[in-house]
CSV table of C-alpha atoms in Angstrom, one decimal:
chain,number,residue,atom,x,y,z
A,6,MET,CA,-13.8,4.3,-37.7
A,7,PHE,CA,-14.1,5.2,-41.5
A,8,ILE,CA,-10.5,5.5,-42.0
A,9,ILE,CA,-9.6,2.0,-40.8
A,10,LEU,CA,-12.6,0.4,-42.4
A,11,SER,CA,-11.8,2.0,-45.8
A,12,LEU,CA,-7.9,1.7,-45.6
A,13,PHE,CA,-7.7,-1.8,-46.9
A,14,ILE,CA,-10.2,-1.0,-49.8
A,15,ILE,CA,-8.2,2.1,-50.8
A,16,CYS,CA,-4.9,0.4,-50.7
A,17,ALA,CA,-6.4,-2.5,-52.7
A,18,LEU,CA,-7.2,-0.1,-55.5
A,19,PHE,CA,-3.7,1.2,-55.5
A,20,VAL,CA,-2.5,-2.3,-55.5
A,21,TYR,CA,-4.7,-3.0,-58.6
A,22,GLY,CA,-3.0,-0.1,-60.4
A,23,ILE,CA,0.5,-1.2,-59.1
A,24,GLU,CA,0.0,-4.7,-60.4
A,25,THR,CA,-1.5,-3.9,-63.8
A,26,THR,CA,0.5,-0.9,-65.1
A,27,GLN,CA,3.4,-1.7,-67.3
A,28,ASN,CA,5.0,1.8,-66.7
A,29,GLU,CA,7.8,1.6,-64.1
A,30,SER,CA,7.7,5.2,-63.1
A,31,GLN,CA,3.9,5.1,-62.7
A,32,LYS,CA,4.3,2.0,-60.6
A,33,ARG,CA,6.8,3.6,-58.4
A,34,TYR,CA,4.6,6.6,-58.1
A,35,LEU,CA,1.6,4.4,-57.1
A,36,ILE,CA,3.7,2.6,-54.5
A,37,TRP,CA,5.0,5.7,-52.9
A,38,VAL,CA,1.4,7.4,-52.8
A,39,CYS,CA,0.0,4.2,-51.2
A,40,LEU,CA,2.9,3.9,-48.7
A,41,GLY,CA,2.6,7.7,-48.0
A,42,PHE,CA,-1.2,7.2,-47.1
A,43,MET,CA,-0.5,4.3,-44.9
A,44,THR,CA,2.3,6.3,-43.2
A,45,ILE,CA,-0.1,9.2,-42.4
A,46,VAL,CA,-2.7,6.9,-41.1
A,47,SER,CA,-0.4,4.9,-38.7
A,48,GLY,CA,1.9,7.8,-38.0
A,49,THR,CA,-0.7,10.3,-36.8
A,50,ARG,CA,-2.7,7.8,-34.8
A,51,LEU,CA,-3.9,8.5,-31.2
A,52,CYS,CA,-4.6,4.8,-30.5
A,53,GLY,CA,-2.5,1.7,-30.3
A,54,GLY,CA,-3.7,-0.5,-27.5
A,55,LEU,CA,-2.1,-0.4,-24.1
A,56,ASP,CA,1.4,0.0,-25.6
A,57,PHE,CA,0.6,3.4,-27.0
A,58,PRO,CA,0.2,5.3,-23.8
A,59,THR,CA,3.0,3.3,-22.3
A,60,TYR,CA,5.4,4.5,-25.0
A,61,GLU,CA,4.0,8.0,-24.7
A,62,ASP,CA,4.7,8.1,-21.0
A,63,HIS,CA,8.2,6.7,-21.5
A,64,TYR,CA,9.0,9.4,-24.1
A,65,GLN,CA,7.6,12.3,-22.0
A,66,GLN,CA,9.7,11.0,-18.9
A,67,LEU,CA,12.8,10.5,-21.2
A,68,ALA,CA,15.9,12.5,-20.4
A,69,THR,CA,17.4,14.5,-23.2
A,70,PHE,CA,21.0,14.5,-24.3
A,71,PRO,CA,23.6,14.6,-22.7
A,72,ASP,CA,21.7,13.6,-19.5
A,73,VAL,CA,20.4,10.4,-21.1
A,74,LEU,CA,24.0,9.1,-21.2
A,75,ASN,CA,24.0,8.9,-17.4
A,76,PRO,CA,22.7,5.4,-16.6
A,77,VAL,CA,20.8,6.8,-13.7
A,78,ASN,CA,18.5,8.6,-16.1
A,79,VAL,CA,17.5,5.5,-18.1
A,80,ASN,CA,14.6,3.4,-17.7
A,81,GLN,CA,16.0,-0.2,-17.5
A,82,ASN,CA,12.8,-1.7,-19.0
A,83,TYR,CA,13.7,-0.3,-22.5
A,84,GLU,CA,16.7,-1.2,-24.5
A,85,ILE,CA,19.5,1.4,-24.6
A,86,GLY,CA,19.3,1.6,-28.4
A,87,TYR,CA,15.8,2.6,-28.5
A,88,THR,CA,16.3,4.9,-25.7
A,89,TYR,CA,19.0,6.8,-27.4
A,90,ILE,CA,16.9,7.0,-30.6
A,91,ALA,CA,13.8,8.4,-28.8
A,92,SER,CA,16.1,10.8,-26.6
A,93,PHE,CA,17.6,12.1,-29.8
A,94,PHE,CA,14.4,13.2,-31.3
A,95,LYS,CA,13.2,14.6,-28.1
A,96,THR,CA,16.3,16.6,-27.7
A,97,VAL,CA,15.9,18.2,-31.2
A,98,GLY,CA,12.3,19.2,-30.3
A,99,ILE,CA,10.1,16.6,-31.8
A,100,SER,CA,7.1,15.7,-29.7
A,101,PHE,CA,6.0,12.0,-29.1
A,102,TYR,CA,3.5,12.3,-31.9
A,103,GLY,CA,6.0,13.7,-34.4
A,104,PHE,CA,8.2,10.8,-33.4
A,105,CYS,CA,5.4,8.4,-34.2
A,106,LEU,CA,5.2,9.9,-37.6
A,107,ILE,CA,8.9,9.7,-38.3
A,108,HIS,CA,8.9,6.1,-37.0
A,109,ALA,CA,6.1,5.2,-39.4
A,110,ALA,CA,8.0,6.9,-42.4
A,111,PHE,CA,11.2,5.2,-41.6
A,112,PHE,CA,9.3,1.7,-41.4
A,113,PHE,CA,7.6,2.1,-44.8
A,114,PHE,CA,10.8,3.3,-46.4
A,115,CYS,CA,12.6,0.3,-45.2
A,116,LEU,CA,9.8,-1.9,-46.2
A,117,TRP,CA,10.1,-0.6,-49.8
A,118,LYS,CA,13.9,-0.5,-49.9
A,119,GLY,CA,14.4,-3.9,-48.5
A,120,LEU,CA,11.7,-5.9,-50.3
A,121,SER,CA,11.6,-4.3,-53.7
A,122,ARG,CA,14.9,-5.9,-54.5
A,123,TYR,CA,13.3,-9.4,-54.2
A,124,THR,CA,9.9,-9.0,-55.9
A,125,ASN,CA,8.3,-7.5,-59.0
A,126,HIS,CA,4.9,-7.5,-57.1
A,127,PHE,CA,5.1,-4.9,-54.4
A,128,GLY,CA,1.3,-4.7,-54.6
A,129,ILE,CA,1.2,-8.1,-53.1
A,130,VAL,CA,3.6,-6.9,-50.4
A,131,ILE,CA,1.3,-4.2,-49.5
A,132,LEU,CA,-1.7,-6.6,-49.1
A,133,VAL,CA,0.1,-9.0,-47.0
A,134,PHE,CA,1.6,-6.3,-44.9
A,135,LEU,CA,-1.8,-4.8,-44.2
A,136,TYR,CA,-3.0,-8.1,-42.9
A,137,LYS,CA,0.1,-9.4,-41.1
A,138,LEU,CA,2.1,-6.4,-39.9
A,139,PHE,CA,0.2,-3.1,-40.3
A,140,PHE,CA,-1.5,-2.9,-37.0
A,141,TYR,CA,1.0,-4.4,-34.6
A,142,ASN,CA,4.2,-3.2,-36.2
A,143,THR,CA,3.2,0.4,-37.1
A,144,MET,CA,0.3,1.3,-34.7
A,145,ILE,CA,1.3,-0.8,-31.5
A,146,SER,CA,4.9,-2.0,-31.4
A,147,MET,CA,7.7,0.6,-31.7
A,148,ARG,CA,10.9,-1.2,-30.7
A,149,GLN,CA,10.6,-4.4,-32.5
A,150,SER,CA,9.1,-2.6,-35.6
A,151,ILE,CA,12.3,-0.6,-35.9
A,152,THR,CA,14.4,-3.8,-35.8
A,153,ILE,CA,12.2,-5.4,-38.4
A,154,ALA,CA,12.5,-2.5,-40.7
A,155,LEU,CA,16.2,-2.6,-40.4
A,156,PHE,CA,16.3,-6.3,-40.9
A,157,PHE,CA,14.6,-5.7,-44.3
A,158,VAL,CA,17.5,-3.5,-45.5
A,159,LEU,CA,20.0,-5.9,-44.1
A,160,LEU,CA,18.8,-8.8,-46.3
A,161,PRO,CA,21.4,-8.0,-49.1
A,162,LEU,CA,24.2,-8.5,-46.6
A,163,ILE,CA,23.1,-12.1,-46.1
A,164,GLU,CA,22.5,-12.7,-49.8
A,165,ASN,CA,25.9,-11.4,-50.8
A,166,LYS,CA,27.6,-13.1,-47.8
A,167,LYS,CA,28.9,-9.8,-46.1
A,168,PHE,CA,29.7,-11.6,-42.8
A,169,LEU,CA,31.4,-8.8,-41.0
A,170,ARG,CA,29.1,-6.0,-42.0
A,171,TYR,CA,26.0,-8.0,-41.3
A,172,TYR,CA,27.0,-8.9,-37.8
A,173,ILE,CA,28.1,-5.5,-37.0
A,174,CYS,CA,24.8,-4.1,-38.1
A,175,VAL,CA,22.8,-6.9,-36.1
A,176,PHE,CA,24.9,-6.0,-33.0
A,177,PHE,CA,23.6,-2.4,-33.1
A,178,VAL,CA,20.1,-3.5,-34.1
A,179,SER,CA,20.0,-5.9,-31.1
A,180,LYS,CA,20.4,-2.8,-28.8
A,181,ILE,CA,17.1,-1.5,-30.0
A,182,HIS,CA,15.0,-4.6,-29.1
A,183,ASN,CA,16.1,-8.0,-27.5
A,184,GLY,CA,13.9,-9.9,-29.9
A,185,SER,CA,16.2,-9.2,-32.8
A,186,PHE,CA,18.9,-11.6,-31.2
A,187,LEU,CA,17.2,-14.1,-33.5
A,188,LEU,CA,18.9,-12.4,-36.4
A,189,TYR,CA,22.3,-13.5,-35.2
A,190,ALA,CA,21.3,-17.1,-36.3
A,191,LEU,CA,20.1,-16.3,-39.8
A,192,TYR,CA,23.4,-15.6,-41.7
A,193,PRO,CA,24.7,-19.3,-41.6
A,194,LEU,CA,21.6,-20.4,-43.5
A,195,ILE,CA,22.7,-18.8,-46.7
A,196,TYR,CA,25.5,-21.4,-46.8
A,197,ILE,CA,23.1,-24.4,-46.8
A,198,THR,CA,21.9,-25.5,-50.1
A,199,LEU,CA,18.2,-26.2,-50.8
A,200,ASP,CA,16.6,-28.6,-53.0
A,201,LYS,CA,13.1,-30.2,-53.1
A,202,GLY,CA,14.3,-33.3,-51.1
A,203,ARG,CA,15.7,-31.2,-48.3
A,204,ILE,CA,12.5,-29.0,-48.1
A,205,ARG,CA,10.5,-32.2,-47.9
A,206,TRP,CA,12.5,-33.5,-45.0
A,207,LEU,CA,12.2,-30.2,-43.1
A,208,ASN,CA,8.4,-30.4,-43.5
A,209,LEU,CA,8.4,-34.1,-42.5
A,210,ILE,CA,10.5,-33.3,-39.3
A,211,PHE,CA,8.6,-30.3,-38.1
A,212,ILE,CA,5.0,-30.9,-39.1
A,213,PRO,CA,4.5,-33.8,-36.4
A,214,THR,CA,5.9,-31.4,-33.8
A,215,ILE,CA,2.7,-29.3,-34.0
A,216,ALA,CA,1.3,-31.7,-31.5
A,217,ILE,CA,4.1,-30.7,-29.1
A,218,GLY,CA,3.1,-27.0,-29.4
A,219,MET,CA,-0.6,-27.7,-29.1
A,220,ALA,CA,-0.1,-29.9,-26.1
A,221,GLY,CA,1.5,-27.0,-24.2
A,222,ILE,CA,4.8,-28.9,-23.7
A,223,ASP,CA,7.3,-26.4,-22.5
A,224,VAL,CA,10.2,-26.2,-25.1
A,225,MET,CA,11.6,-22.8,-24.4
A,226,GLY,CA,11.2,-22.6,-20.7
A,227,PRO,CA,14.6,-23.9,-19.8
A,228,ILE,CA,16.2,-21.3,-22.1
A,229,GLY,CA,14.3,-18.6,-20.3
A,230,GLN,CA,15.2,-19.9,-17.0
A,231,PHE,CA,18.9,-19.9,-17.8
A,232,LEU,CA,18.8,-16.4,-19.2
A,233,GLN,CA,16.9,-15.1,-16.1
A,234,ASP,CA,19.5,-16.9,-13.8
A,235,ASN,CA,22.4,-15.3,-15.7
A,236,ALA,CA,21.0,-11.9,-16.6
A,237,ALA,CA,22.9,-8.8,-16.1
A,238,ASN,CA,20.2,-7.2,-14.1
A,239,GLU,CA,16.8,-8.0,-12.7
A,240,ALA,CA,14.8,-6.1,-15.4
A,241,ILE,CA,16.4,-8.1,-18.3
A,242,GLY,CA,16.1,-11.3,-16.4
A,243,SER,CA,12.3,-10.7,-15.8
A,244,LYS,CA,11.9,-10.0,-19.5
A,245,ALA,CA,13.7,-13.1,-20.5
A,246,SER,CA,11.5,-15.1,-18.2
A,247,LYS,CA,8.3,-13.5,-19.6
A,248,TYR,CA,9.3,-14.0,-23.3
A,249,PHE,CA,10.5,-17.7,-22.9
A,250,GLU,CA,7.9,-19.0,-20.4
A,251,ASN,CA,5.4,-21.3,-22.0
A,252,GLU,CA,2.2,-20.0,-20.6
A,253,ASN,CA,0.5,-20.0,-24.0
A,254,MET,CA,-0.6,-16.3,-23.5
A,255,SER,CA,-0.3,-15.6,-27.3
A,256,PRO,CA,0.3,-18.9,-29.0
A,257,ILE,CA,0.2,-18.9,-32.8
A,258,GLY,CA,-3.5,-19.8,-33.8
A,259,ILE,CA,-4.2,-22.7,-35.9
A,260,PHE,CA,-5.6,-20.3,-38.7
A,261,HIS,CA,-2.3,-18.7,-39.1
A,262,THR,CA,-0.6,-22.1,-39.1
A,263,LEU,CA,-2.9,-23.3,-41.9
A,264,GLU,CA,-2.2,-20.2,-43.9
A,265,TYR,CA,1.4,-20.9,-43.8
A,266,PHE,CA,1.1,-24.5,-44.9
A,267,LEU,CA,-1.3,-23.3,-47.8
A,268,VAL,CA,1.7,-21.0,-49.0
A,269,MET,CA,4.1,-23.9,-48.4
A,270,PHE,CA,1.9,-26.3,-50.5
A,271,LEU,CA,1.7,-23.9,-53.3
A,272,PHE,CA,5.4,-23.3,-53.2
A,273,TYR,CA,6.4,-27.1,-52.8
A,274,LYS,CA,3.9,-28.1,-55.7
A,275,ASN,CA,5.6,-25.6,-58.1
A,276,ILE,CA,9.2,-25.9,-56.8
A,277,HIS,CA,10.4,-27.1,-60.1
A,278,HIS,CA,9.7,-23.5,-61.3
A,279,PHE,CA,12.2,-22.1,-58.8
A,280,ASP,CA,15.9,-21.8,-59.4
A,281,LEU,CA,17.1,-22.5,-55.7
A,282,LYS,CA,20.7,-21.7,-56.7
A,283,ASP,CA,19.8,-18.1,-57.6
A,284,SER,CA,21.0,-16.0,-54.6
A,285,LYS,CA,17.8,-13.9,-54.3
A,286,THR,CA,15.6,-17.0,-54.5
A,287,HIS,CA,17.7,-19.0,-52.2
A,288,LEU,CA,17.6,-16.2,-49.6
A,289,VAL,CA,13.8,-15.7,-49.9
A,290,VAL,CA,13.1,-19.4,-49.5
A,291,TRP,CA,15.2,-19.6,-46.5
A,292,MET,CA,13.5,-16.7,-44.9
A,293,PHE,CA,10.1,-18.4,-45.6
A,294,LEU,CA,11.3,-21.7,-44.2
A,295,CYS,CA,12.4,-19.9,-40.9
A,296,LEU,CA,8.6,-19.8,-40.2
A,297,LEU,CA,8.4,-23.7,-40.2
A,298,PRO,CA,9.7,-24.3,-36.7
A,299,LEU,CA,7.9,-21.2,-35.4
A,300,PHE,CA,4.5,-22.5,-36.6
A,301,THR,CA,5.1,-26.1,-35.5
A,302,LEU,CA,7.5,-26.9,-32.7
A,303,LEU,CA,7.6,-23.5,-31.1
A,304,ARG,CA,4.2,-22.3,-31.9
A,305,GLY,CA,3.3,-22.0,-28.0
A,306,SER,CA,6.3,-19.7,-27.1
A,307,GLU,CA,5.4,-16.3,-26.1
A,308,ILE,CA,8.6,-14.6,-27.6
A,309,LEU,CA,8.5,-16.7,-30.9
A,310,THR,CA,4.9,-15.7,-31.7
A,311,ARG,CA,6.5,-12.1,-32.1
A,312,GLU,CA,9.5,-13.4,-34.0
A,313,LYS,CA,7.4,-14.6,-36.9
A,314,ASP,CA,6.9,-10.8,-37.7
A,315,TYR,CA,10.4,-10.8,-39.2
A,316,PHE,CA,9.3,-13.4,-41.8
A,317,VAL,CA,5.7,-13.5,-42.6
A,318,ILE,CA,6.1,-10.8,-45.3
A,319,PHE,CA,7.9,-13.3,-47.3
A,320,TYR,CA,4.5,-14.9,-48.0
A,321,ALA,CA,4.1,-12.1,-50.5
A,322,VAL,CA,7.5,-12.5,-52.0
A,323,ILE,CA,6.8,-16.3,-52.6
A,324,ILE,CA,3.3,-15.6,-54.0
A,325,GLY,CA,4.9,-12.9,-56.2
A,326,MET,CA,7.4,-15.5,-57.5
A,327,LEU,CA,4.6,-18.0,-58.2
A,328,ILE,CA,2.8,-15.3,-60.3
A,329,ASP,CA,5.9,-14.8,-62.3
A,330,ARG,CA,6.6,-18.5,-62.8
A,331,ILE,CA,3.0,-19.8,-63.5
A,332,PRO,CA,1.2,-16.8,-65.2
A,333,GLN,CA,-1.7,-18.9,-66.2
A,334,LYS,CA,-2.6,-19.2,-62.5
A,335,LYS,CA,-2.1,-15.5,-61.7
A,336,SER,CA,-5.7,-14.4,-61.7
A,337,LEU,CA,-6.4,-17.2,-59.1
A,338,LEU,CA,-3.5,-16.2,-57.0
A,339,TYR,CA,-4.4,-12.5,-57.1
A,340,ILE,CA,-8.0,-13.1,-56.1
A,341,GLY,CA,-7.0,-15.6,-53.5
A,342,ILE,CA,-4.4,-13.5,-51.7
A,343,THR,CA,-6.7,-10.4,-51.9
A,344,LEU,CA,-9.7,-12.1,-50.3
A,345,LEU,CA,-7.4,-13.9,-47.5
A,346,CYS,CA,-5.8,-10.5,-46.7
A,347,ALA,CA,-9.1,-8.7,-46.6
A,348,PHE,CA,-10.5,-11.4,-44.4
A,349,GLY,CA,-7.6,-11.3,-42.1
A,350,TYR,CA,-7.5,-7.4,-42.0
A,351,TYR,CA,-11.1,-7.0,-41.0
A,352,ARG,CA,-11.0,-9.9,-38.6
A,353,TYR,CA,-8.1,-8.1,-36.8
A,354,VAL,CA,-9.9,-4.9,-36.7
A,355,ILE,CA,-13.0,-6.5,-35.2
A,356,SER,CA,-11.3,-8.7,-32.7
A,357,PHE,CA,-8.4,-6.8,-31.3
A,358,ASP,CA,-9.4,-5.5,-27.9
A,359,GLY,CA,-13.1,-5.5,-28.7
A,360,GLY,CA,-12.7,-3.4,-31.9
A,361,HIS,CA,-10.2,-0.9,-30.4
A,362,PHE,CA,-9.1,0.3,-33.8
A,363,LEU,CA,-12.6,1.2,-34.8
A,364,THR,CA,-12.2,4.1,-32.5
A,365,TYR,CA,-9.2,5.4,-34.6
A,366,THR,CA,-8.6,9.1,-34.5
A,367,SER,CA,-5.7,11.2,-35.9
A,368,TRP,CA,-4.0,14.2,-34.4
A,369,MET,CA,-3.2,15.7,-37.8
A,370,PHE,CA,-6.2,18.1,-37.8
A,371,ASP,CA,-6.3,18.6,-34.0
A,372,HIS,CA,-4.6,21.8,-32.9
A,373,HIS,CA,-4.0,20.2,-29.4
A,374,TYR,CA,-1.2,18.2,-30.8
A,375,SER,CA,1.8,19.0,-32.7
A,376,PHE,CA,4.8,17.5,-34.6
A,377,PHE,CA,7.1,19.6,-32.5
A,378,SER,CA,7.3,19.9,-28.7
A,379,ASN,CA,5.7,23.0,-27.2
């Protein structure tokens, strides 16, 4: 309990150091120590909702190389890319717990590698990550989180218009988790210019469609039915049906929607400070705008409540850009984002499965568990 409750406070202290130091090497050191601490907390967990024992059981039952290459030995409920990755580590003698630690280290490395290119305020990235992505993407999910991490390091391929390399990479990423098929649609956005008028019109078009999502009108159901009818096998068809059906099992909450539009308001109000022709700024703003239809028209879709995780970290990048561009407001922005993320973090800790993460335990000092297989 203590570790989870104190984690945000400890990281917030690191963030203060990261955001106030003028020494780049010291800043980099603080970032890596903070990310290392988060890696140990998430990577040595013995909890993670219902998904954790499910992934553990899959790993224990998983065939090793070369037997895993035989389709008969593959669990069809898991994408082949994730199966091969997990099987590789099992083959070389890594236990499931060791695999979780490697998974966490990989995720945090990609988070730093991908986003440090687009922001001078990585401390803000850490705060937003703790609130928006930490629990689900490093303590619950394992397949989608790998694809999110890889997406972060693929961002320069979109920015620099490396068409072929990007789509080859996305092809392999999509073999790890089906939700990453959305990434195929992102590349063309880099060719669409942005200005204040176009962003205003996008908001005017999509904001009224919140009513459609809140009314429970089925927008994605027909797509799910088509995919189910044309799926390669029953398992994939069932998964498509589950993802696209509009049962509002996990709709995006109104609180999260209001958060998005608060950031949108701050961005739009200060848009004259942004050079939308700059390649990095252009990419970041488009990634932020990708959330607009997800929080409005498509907010009731089961699959798309998960797709937002590819983009919510760009709140941090936008806020960092605002701090750089309107320094007279930086204290207010720092305080506001810290309080919002603290509230969201502790709200999640308390509400998820009746406070499930308050029972957090680590295997690091328990001799019954090991990084390597016995």
